[in-house]
Short mmCIF file of C-alpha atoms in Angstrom, two decimals:
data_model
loop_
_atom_site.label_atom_id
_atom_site.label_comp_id
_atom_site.label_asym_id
_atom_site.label_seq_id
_atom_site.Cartn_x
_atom_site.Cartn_y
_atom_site.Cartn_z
CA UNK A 1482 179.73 124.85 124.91
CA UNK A 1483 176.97 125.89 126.56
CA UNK A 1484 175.90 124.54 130.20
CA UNK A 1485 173.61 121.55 129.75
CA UNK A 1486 169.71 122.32 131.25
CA UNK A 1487 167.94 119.30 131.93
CA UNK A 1488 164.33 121.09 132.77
CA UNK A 1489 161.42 120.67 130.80
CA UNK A 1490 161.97 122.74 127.51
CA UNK A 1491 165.64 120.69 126.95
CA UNK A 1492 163.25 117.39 127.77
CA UNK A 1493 160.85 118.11 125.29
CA UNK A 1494 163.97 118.70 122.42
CA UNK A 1495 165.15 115.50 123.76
CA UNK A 1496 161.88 113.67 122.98
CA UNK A 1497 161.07 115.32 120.11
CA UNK A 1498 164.28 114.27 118.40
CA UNK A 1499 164.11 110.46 119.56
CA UNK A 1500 160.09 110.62 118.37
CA UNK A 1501 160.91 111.64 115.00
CA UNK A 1502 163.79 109.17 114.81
CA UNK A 1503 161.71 105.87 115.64
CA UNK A 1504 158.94 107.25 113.58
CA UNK A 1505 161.12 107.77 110.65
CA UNK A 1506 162.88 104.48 110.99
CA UNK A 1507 159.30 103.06 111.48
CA UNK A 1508 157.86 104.58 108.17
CA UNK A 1509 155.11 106.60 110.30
CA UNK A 1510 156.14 110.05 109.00
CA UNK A 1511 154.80 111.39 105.54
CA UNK A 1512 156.70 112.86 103.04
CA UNK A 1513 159.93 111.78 104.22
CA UNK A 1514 160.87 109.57 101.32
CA UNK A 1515 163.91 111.61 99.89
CA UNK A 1516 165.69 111.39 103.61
CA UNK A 1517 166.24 107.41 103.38
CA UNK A 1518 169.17 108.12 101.05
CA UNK A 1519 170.31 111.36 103.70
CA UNK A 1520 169.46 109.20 107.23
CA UNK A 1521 170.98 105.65 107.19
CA UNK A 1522 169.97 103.58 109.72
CA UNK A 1523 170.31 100.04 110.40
CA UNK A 1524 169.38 97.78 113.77
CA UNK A 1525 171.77 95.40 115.80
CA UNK A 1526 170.38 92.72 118.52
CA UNK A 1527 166.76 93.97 117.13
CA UNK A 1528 164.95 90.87 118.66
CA UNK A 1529 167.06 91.65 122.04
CA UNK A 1530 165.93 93.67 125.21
CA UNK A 1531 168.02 96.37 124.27
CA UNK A 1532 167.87 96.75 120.31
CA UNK A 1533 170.49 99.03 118.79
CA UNK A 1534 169.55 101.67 116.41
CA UNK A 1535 173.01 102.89 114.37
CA UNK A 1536 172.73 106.05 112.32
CA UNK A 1537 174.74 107.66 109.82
CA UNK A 1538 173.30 111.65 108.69
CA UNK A 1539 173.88 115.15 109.49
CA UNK A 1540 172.38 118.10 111.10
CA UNK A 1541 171.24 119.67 108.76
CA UNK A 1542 168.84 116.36 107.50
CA UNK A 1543 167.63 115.81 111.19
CA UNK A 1544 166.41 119.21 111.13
CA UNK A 1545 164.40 118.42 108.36
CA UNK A 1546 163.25 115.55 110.14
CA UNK A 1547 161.84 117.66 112.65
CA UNK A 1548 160.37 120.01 110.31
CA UNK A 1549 158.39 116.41 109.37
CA UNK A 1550 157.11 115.65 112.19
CA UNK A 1551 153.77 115.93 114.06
CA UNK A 1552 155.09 119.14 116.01
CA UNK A 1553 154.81 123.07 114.94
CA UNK A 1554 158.28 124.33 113.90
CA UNK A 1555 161.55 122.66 113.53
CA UNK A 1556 164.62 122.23 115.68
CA UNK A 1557 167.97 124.27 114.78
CA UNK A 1558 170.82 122.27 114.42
CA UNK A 1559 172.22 123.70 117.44
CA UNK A 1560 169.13 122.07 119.64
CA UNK A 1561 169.89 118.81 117.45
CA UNK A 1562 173.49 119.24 118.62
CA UNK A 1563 172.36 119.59 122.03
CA UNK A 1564 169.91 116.99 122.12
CA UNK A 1565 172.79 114.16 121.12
CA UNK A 1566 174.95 114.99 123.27
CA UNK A 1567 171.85 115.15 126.42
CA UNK A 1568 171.23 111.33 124.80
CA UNK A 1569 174.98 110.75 125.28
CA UNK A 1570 176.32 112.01 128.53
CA UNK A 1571 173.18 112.43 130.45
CA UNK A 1572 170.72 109.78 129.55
CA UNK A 1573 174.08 107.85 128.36
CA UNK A 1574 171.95 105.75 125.70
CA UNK A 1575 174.20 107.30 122.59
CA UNK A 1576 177.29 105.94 121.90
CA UNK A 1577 179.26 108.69 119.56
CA UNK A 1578 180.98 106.48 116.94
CA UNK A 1579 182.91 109.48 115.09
CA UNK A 1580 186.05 109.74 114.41
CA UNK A 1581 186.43 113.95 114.02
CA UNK A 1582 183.39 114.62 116.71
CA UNK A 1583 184.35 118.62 117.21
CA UNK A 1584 182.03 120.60 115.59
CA UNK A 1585 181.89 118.52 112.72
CA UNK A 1586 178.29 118.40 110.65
CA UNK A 1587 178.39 114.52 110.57
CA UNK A 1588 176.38 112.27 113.23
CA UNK A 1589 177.47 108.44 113.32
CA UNK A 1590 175.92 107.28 116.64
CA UNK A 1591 174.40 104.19 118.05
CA UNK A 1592 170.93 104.74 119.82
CA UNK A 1593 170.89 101.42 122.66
CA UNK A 1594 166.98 101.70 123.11
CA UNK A 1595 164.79 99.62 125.75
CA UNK A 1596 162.46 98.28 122.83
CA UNK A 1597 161.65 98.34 118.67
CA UNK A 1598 158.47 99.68 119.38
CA UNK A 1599 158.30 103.84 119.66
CA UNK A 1600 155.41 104.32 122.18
CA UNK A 1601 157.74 102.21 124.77
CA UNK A 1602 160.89 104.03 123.99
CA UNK A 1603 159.00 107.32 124.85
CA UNK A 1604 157.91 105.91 128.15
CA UNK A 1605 161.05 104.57 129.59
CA UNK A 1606 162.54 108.19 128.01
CA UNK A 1607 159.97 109.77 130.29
CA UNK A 1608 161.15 107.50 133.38
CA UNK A 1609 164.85 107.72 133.17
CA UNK A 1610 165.05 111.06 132.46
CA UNK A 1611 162.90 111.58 135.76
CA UNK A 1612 164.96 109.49 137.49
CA UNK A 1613 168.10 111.18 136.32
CA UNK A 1614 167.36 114.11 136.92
CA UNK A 1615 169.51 116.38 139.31
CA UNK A 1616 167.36 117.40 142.71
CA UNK A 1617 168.17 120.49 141.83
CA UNK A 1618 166.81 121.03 138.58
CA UNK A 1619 163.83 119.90 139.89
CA UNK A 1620 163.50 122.01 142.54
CA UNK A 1621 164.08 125.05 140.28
CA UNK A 1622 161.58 123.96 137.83
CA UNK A 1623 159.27 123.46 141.18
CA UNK A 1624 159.50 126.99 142.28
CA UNK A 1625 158.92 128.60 138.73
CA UNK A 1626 155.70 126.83 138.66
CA UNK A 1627 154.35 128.27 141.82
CA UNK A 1628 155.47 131.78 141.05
CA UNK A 1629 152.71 131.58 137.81
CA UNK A 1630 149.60 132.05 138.58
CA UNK A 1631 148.80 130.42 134.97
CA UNK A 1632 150.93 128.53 132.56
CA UNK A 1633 151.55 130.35 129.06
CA UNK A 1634 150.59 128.46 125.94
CA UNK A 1635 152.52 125.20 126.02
CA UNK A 1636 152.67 124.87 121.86
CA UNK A 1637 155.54 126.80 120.59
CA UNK A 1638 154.86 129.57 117.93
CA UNK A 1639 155.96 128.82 114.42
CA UNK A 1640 157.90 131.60 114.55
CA UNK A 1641 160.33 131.38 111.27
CA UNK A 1642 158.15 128.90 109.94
CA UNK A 1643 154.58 130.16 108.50
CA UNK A 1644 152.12 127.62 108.06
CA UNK A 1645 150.94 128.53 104.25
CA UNK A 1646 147.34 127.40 103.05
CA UNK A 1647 145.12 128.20 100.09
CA UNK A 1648 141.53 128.99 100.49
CA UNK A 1649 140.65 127.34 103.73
CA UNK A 1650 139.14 130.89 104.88
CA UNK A 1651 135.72 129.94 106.20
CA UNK A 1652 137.07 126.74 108.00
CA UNK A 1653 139.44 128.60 109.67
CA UNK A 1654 136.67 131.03 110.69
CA UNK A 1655 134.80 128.24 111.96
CA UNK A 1656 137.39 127.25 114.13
CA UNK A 1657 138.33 130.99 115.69
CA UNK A 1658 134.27 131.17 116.31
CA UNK A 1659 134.76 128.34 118.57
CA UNK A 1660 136.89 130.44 120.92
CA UNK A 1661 135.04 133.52 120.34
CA UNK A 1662 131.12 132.75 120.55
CA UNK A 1663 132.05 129.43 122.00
CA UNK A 1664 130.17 127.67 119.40
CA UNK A 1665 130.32 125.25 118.38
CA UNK A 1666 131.42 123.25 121.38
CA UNK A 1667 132.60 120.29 119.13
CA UNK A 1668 133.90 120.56 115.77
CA UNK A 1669 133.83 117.09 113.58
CA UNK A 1670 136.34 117.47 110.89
CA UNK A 1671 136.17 114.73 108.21
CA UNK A 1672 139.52 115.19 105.52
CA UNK A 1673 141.05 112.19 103.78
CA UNK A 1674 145.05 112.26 103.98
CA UNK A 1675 146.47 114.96 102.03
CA UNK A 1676 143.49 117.45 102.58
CA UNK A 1677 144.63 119.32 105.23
CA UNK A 1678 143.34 118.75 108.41
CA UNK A 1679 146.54 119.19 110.29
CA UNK A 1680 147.34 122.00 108.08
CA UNK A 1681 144.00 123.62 108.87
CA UNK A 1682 144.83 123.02 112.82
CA UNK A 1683 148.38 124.60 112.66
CA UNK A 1684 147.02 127.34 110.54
CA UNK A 1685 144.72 127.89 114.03
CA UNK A 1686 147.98 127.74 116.55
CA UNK A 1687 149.68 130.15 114.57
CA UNK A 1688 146.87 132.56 114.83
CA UNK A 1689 146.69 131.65 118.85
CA UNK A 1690 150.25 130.78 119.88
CA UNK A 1691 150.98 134.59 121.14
CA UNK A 1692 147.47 134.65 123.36
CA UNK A 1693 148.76 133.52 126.70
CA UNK A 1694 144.61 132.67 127.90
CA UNK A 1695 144.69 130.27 124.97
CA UNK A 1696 146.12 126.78 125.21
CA UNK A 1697 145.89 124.66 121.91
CA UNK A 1698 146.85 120.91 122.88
CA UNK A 1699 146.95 118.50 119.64
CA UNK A 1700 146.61 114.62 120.78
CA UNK A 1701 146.85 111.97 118.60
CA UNK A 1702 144.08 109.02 118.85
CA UNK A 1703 146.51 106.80 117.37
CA UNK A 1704 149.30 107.08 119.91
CA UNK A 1705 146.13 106.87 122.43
CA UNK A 1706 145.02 103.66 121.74
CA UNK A 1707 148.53 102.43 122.49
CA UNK A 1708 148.74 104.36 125.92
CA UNK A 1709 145.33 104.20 126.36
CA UNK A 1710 142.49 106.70 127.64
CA UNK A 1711 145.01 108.23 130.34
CA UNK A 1712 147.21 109.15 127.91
CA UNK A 1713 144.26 111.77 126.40
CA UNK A 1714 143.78 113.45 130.14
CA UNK A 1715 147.48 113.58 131.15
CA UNK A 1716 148.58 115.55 127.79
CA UNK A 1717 146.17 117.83 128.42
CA UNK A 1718 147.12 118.19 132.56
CA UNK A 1719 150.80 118.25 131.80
CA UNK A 1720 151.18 121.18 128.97
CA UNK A 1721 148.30 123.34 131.22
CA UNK A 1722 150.40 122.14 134.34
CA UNK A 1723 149.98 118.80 136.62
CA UNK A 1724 149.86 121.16 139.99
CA UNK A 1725 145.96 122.14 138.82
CA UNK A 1726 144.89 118.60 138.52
CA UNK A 1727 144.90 117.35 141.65
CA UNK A 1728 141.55 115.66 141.82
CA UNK A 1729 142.80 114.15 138.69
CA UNK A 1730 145.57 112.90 140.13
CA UNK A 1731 143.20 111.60 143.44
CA UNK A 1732 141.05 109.86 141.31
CA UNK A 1733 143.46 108.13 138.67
CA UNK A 1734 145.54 106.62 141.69
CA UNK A 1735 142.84 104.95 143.18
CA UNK A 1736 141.23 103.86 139.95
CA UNK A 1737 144.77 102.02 138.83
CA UNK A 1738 145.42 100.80 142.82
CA UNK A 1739 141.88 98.69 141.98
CA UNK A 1740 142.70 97.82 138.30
CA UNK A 1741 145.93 96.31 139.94
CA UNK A 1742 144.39 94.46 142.93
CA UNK A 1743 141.63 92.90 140.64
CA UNK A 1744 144.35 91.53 138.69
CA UNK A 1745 146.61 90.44 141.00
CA UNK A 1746 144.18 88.62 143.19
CA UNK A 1747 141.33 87.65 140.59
CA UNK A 1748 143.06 86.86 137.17
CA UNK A 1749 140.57 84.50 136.06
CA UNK A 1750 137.44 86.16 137.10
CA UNK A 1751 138.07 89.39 135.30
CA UNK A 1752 139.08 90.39 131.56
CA UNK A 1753 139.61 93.96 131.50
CA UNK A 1754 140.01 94.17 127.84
CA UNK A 1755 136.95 91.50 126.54
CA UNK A 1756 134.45 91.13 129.00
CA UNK A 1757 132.55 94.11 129.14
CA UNK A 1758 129.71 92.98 131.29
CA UNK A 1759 132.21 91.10 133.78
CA UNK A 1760 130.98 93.20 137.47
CA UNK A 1761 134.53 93.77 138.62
CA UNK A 1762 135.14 95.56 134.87
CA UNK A 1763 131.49 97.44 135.56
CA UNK A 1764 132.93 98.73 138.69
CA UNK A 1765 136.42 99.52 137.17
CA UNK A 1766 133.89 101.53 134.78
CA UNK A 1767 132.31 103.53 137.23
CA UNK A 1768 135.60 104.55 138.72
CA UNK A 1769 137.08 105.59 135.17
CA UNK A 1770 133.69 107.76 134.81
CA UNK A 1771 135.18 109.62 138.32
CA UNK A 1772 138.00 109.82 136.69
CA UNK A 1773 136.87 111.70 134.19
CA UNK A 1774 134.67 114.20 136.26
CA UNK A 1775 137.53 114.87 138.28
CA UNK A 1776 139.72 115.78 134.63
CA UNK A 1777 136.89 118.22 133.90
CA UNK A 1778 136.20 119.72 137.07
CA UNK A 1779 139.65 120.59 137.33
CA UNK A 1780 139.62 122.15 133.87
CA UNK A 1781 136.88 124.41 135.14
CA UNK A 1782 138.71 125.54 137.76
CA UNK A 1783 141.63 126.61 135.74
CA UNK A 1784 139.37 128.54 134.00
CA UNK A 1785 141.48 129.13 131.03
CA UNK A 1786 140.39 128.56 127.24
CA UNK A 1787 141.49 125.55 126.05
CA UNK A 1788 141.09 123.77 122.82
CA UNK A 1789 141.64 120.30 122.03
CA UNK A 1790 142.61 118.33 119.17
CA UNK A 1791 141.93 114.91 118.62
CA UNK A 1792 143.21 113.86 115.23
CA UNK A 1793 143.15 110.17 113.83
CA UNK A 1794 139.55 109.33 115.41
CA UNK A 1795 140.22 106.03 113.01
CA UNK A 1796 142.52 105.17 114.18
CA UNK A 1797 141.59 104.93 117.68
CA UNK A 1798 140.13 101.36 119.56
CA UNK A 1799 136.50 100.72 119.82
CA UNK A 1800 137.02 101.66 123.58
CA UNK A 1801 138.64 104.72 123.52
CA UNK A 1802 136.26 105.81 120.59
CA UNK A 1803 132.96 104.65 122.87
CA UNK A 1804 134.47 107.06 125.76
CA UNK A 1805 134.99 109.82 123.85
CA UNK A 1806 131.12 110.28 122.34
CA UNK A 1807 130.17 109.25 125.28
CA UNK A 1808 131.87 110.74 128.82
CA UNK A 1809 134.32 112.65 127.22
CA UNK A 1810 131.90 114.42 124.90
CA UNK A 1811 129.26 115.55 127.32
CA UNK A 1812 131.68 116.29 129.95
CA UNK A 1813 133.12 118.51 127.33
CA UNK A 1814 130.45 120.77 126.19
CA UNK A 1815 129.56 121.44 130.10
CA UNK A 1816 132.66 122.72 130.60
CA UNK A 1817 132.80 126.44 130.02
CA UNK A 1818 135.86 127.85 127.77
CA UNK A 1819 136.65 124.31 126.55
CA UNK A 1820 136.17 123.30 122.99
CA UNK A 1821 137.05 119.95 121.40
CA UNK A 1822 138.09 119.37 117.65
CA UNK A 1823 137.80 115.55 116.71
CA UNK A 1824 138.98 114.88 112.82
CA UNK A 1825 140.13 111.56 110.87
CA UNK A 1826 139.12 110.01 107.87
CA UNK A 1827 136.29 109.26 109.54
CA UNK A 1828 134.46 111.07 112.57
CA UNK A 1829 132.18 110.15 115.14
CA UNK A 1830 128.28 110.31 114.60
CA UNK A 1831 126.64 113.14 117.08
CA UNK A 1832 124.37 111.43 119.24
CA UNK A 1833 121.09 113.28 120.72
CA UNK A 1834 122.68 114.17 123.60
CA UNK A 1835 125.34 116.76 122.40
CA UNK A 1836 124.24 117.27 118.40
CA UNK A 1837 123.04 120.41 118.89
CA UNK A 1838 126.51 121.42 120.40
CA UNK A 1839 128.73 120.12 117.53
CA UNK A 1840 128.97 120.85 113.62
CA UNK A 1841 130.64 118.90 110.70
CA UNK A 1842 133.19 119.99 108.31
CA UNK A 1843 134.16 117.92 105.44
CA UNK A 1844 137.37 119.41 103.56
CA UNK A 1845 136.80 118.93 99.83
CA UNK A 1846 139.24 119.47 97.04
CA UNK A 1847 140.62 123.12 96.45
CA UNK A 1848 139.85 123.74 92.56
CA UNK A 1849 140.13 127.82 93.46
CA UNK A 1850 143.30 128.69 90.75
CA UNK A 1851 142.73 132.50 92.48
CA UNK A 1852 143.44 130.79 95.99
CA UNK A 1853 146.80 128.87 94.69
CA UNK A 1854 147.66 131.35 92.72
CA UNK A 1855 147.72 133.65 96.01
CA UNK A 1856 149.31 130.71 97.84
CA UNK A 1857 152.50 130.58 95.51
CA UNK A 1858 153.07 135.08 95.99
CA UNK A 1859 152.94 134.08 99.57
CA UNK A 1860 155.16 131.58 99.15
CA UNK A 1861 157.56 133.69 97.15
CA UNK A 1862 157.21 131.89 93.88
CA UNK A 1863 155.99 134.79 91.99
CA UNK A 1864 157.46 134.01 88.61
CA UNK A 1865 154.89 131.19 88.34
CA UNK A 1866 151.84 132.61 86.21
CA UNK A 1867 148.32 131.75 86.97
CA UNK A 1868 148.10 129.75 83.36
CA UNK A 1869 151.16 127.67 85.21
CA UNK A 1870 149.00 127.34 88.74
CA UNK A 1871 145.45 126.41 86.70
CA UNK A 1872 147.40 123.96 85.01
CA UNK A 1873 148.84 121.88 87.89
CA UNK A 1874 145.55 122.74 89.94
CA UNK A 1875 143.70 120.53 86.81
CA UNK A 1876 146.16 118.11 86.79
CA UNK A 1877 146.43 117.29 90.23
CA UNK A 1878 142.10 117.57 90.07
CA UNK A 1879 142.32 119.92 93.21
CA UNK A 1880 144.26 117.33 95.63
CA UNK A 1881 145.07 119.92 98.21
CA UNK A 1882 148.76 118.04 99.05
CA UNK A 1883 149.45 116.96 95.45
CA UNK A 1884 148.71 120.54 94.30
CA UNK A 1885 151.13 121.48 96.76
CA UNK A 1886 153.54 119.67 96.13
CA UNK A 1887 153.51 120.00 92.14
CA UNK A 1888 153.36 123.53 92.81
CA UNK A 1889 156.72 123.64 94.70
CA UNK A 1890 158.16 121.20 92.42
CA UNK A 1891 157.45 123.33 89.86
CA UNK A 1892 158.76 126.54 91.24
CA UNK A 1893 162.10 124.94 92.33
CA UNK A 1894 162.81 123.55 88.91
CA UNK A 1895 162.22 126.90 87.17
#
């Protein structure tokens, strides 16, 4: 057995595993239906402080778990492997409950989790693996940071796993003109679900994962609104690295140190969530907006080429959505070598301030039979004919995901 690693990339596996667990348990990940009768799950002492997830499944189904979830690429089942046992004898939250455990296929474990709800779980992961965490390893991980100058693209390349897409060809030039002419600065992406927006964006990385000047950093709006607006900076300053953020850093300290004293000695004078024109919230405003020069003066400074994605914009709070057209926005399209991709069901409306910087993009249906047609060669379902494609493309009225997915339905059953 290899020697466990408890750095950043084994972290991440770590995470990414326990994500796509609570997500699939909580119903948040599409297209997941067949892997209710392959992942059985059931909860003990739910309503308790420490909630017990039991599982029943194999390797090879929580790889295709991962290959569900919100991040490029899959895990092998030997990072799965790994992963369990890091839950088990380092974070000591899995409780192995097989009877044959030696390289069998078969996972029966117990996950004893600090709460139901998955954006909690993912914070107290973040803390006790911190706290865990050998001096060593840290200190290791410490000094590889300050012998790079800059930190390689954080998103790992698909690599095994091409992202395959019919017809999308001038969106996707749209998006590689915003690194290259640096225009537009903001890119408003409108797609109901099933049309491809995510597609569209991971058809992007796989283009950019191998350019080491180019970081790609997807954020969900949804997961922000839980975390709240700090969660948008810090996922940028951790995967470009936390050591060229200081000011950040400066300014978000001071701005929580106030948030906490105005609530610990003036509870009834201040609402931080209602009250917008309450003065001690005006004045916890003004510090946020410091907050967010310091985020994008930093970014400057890195000088690197960075391009953000903010998917869900419906899902996120009036707040957070106010912030970003606002500060975020025009923040954004002074900073050189930074450009910012918001998409959802629905989108922001440019204001006058920065409409001249952004452009919209609606994804419509995909009626092209040509465009599928290439799509299933490239797939390696050549022995469908382009009668077969125009058919399903008709019958699925150009629905980008049911097309899709008749498509490979078809060419599996043949």
């Amino acid at each position: 057995m290899p020697r466990a690693t408890y750095g950043p990339t084994s972290k991440a596996r770590v995470c990414r595993l326990l994500e796509a667990l609570l997500a699939f348990v909580n119903y948040e990940l599409e297209g997941c239906e067949h892997l209710e009768k392959s992942i059985i799950y059931r909860w003990e002492s739910e309503n308790s402080t420490s909630p017990k997830l039991i599982i029943e499944t194999q390797l090879r189904f929580l790889v295709e778990l991962t290959d569900k979830d919100n991040h490029p690429g899959k895990l092998s089942k030997e990072q799965i492997r790994q992963a369990l046992n890091l839950m088990k004898d380092f974070l000591k939250i899995l409780a192995d409950n097989r009877v044959k455990k030696r390289g069998s296929e078969d996972w029966n474990f117990t996950l004893t989790l600090w709460s139901k709800d998955k954006t909690k779980n993912l914070e107290r992961f973040d803390q006790e693996w911190e706290s865990k965490r050998p001096e060593k390893s840290k200190q290791l991980e410490a000094g590889y940071q300050q012998a790079q100058p800059t930190n390689s693209n954080k998103i790992p390349p698909t690599i095994g796993k091409p992202v395959f897409m019919a017809n999308r060809t001038q969106e996707l030039r749209l998006l590689e003109q915003m690194v290259q002419q640096q225009h537009p600065k903001i890119l408003l992406i409108k797609a109901p679900p099933g049309f491809g927006r995510r597609k569209l964006w991971k058809k992007f990385v796989e283009k950019y994962s191998s350019v080491t000047d180019v970081h790609c950093i997807p954020i969900s709006l949804q997961v922000a609104s839980r975390k709240g607006r700090r969660h948008l900076l810090e996922s940028v300053s951790r995967q470009l690295g936390s050591q060229y953020f200081l000011n950040l850093e400066t300014k978000e300290k001071n701005y929580w140190q106030k948030q906490e004293e105005f609530l610990k000695h003036m509870p009834e004078q201040i609402d931080l969530e209602d009250d917008r024109e309450n003065p001690f919230r005006k004045y916890l405003s003004r510090l946020w907006t410091e907050v967010t020069q310091a985020f994008f003066t930093d970014l400057q400074q890195l000088n690197q080429q960075v391009v953000i994605f903010l998917d869900e914009f419906e899902s996120a709070t009036s707040e957070l959505q106010d912030w970003i057209r606002g500060d975020f926005i025009l923040d954004a399209i002074a900073t050189p070598r930074l450009a910012v991709i918001i998409a959802g069901d629905s989108i922001p409306q440019a204001t006058i301030e920065w409409d001249d910087y952004s452009e919209n993009l609606c994804l419509q249906e995909i009626w092209d039979v040509e465009a599928w047609y290439q799509y299933c060669q490239e797939r390696g379902w050549q022995h469908l004919s382009r009668e077969e494609v125009e058919e399903v493309v008709n019958a699925a009225q150009g629905h980008p995901a049911n097309v899709a997915k008749s498509l490979k339905l078809l060419a599996e059953n043949r």
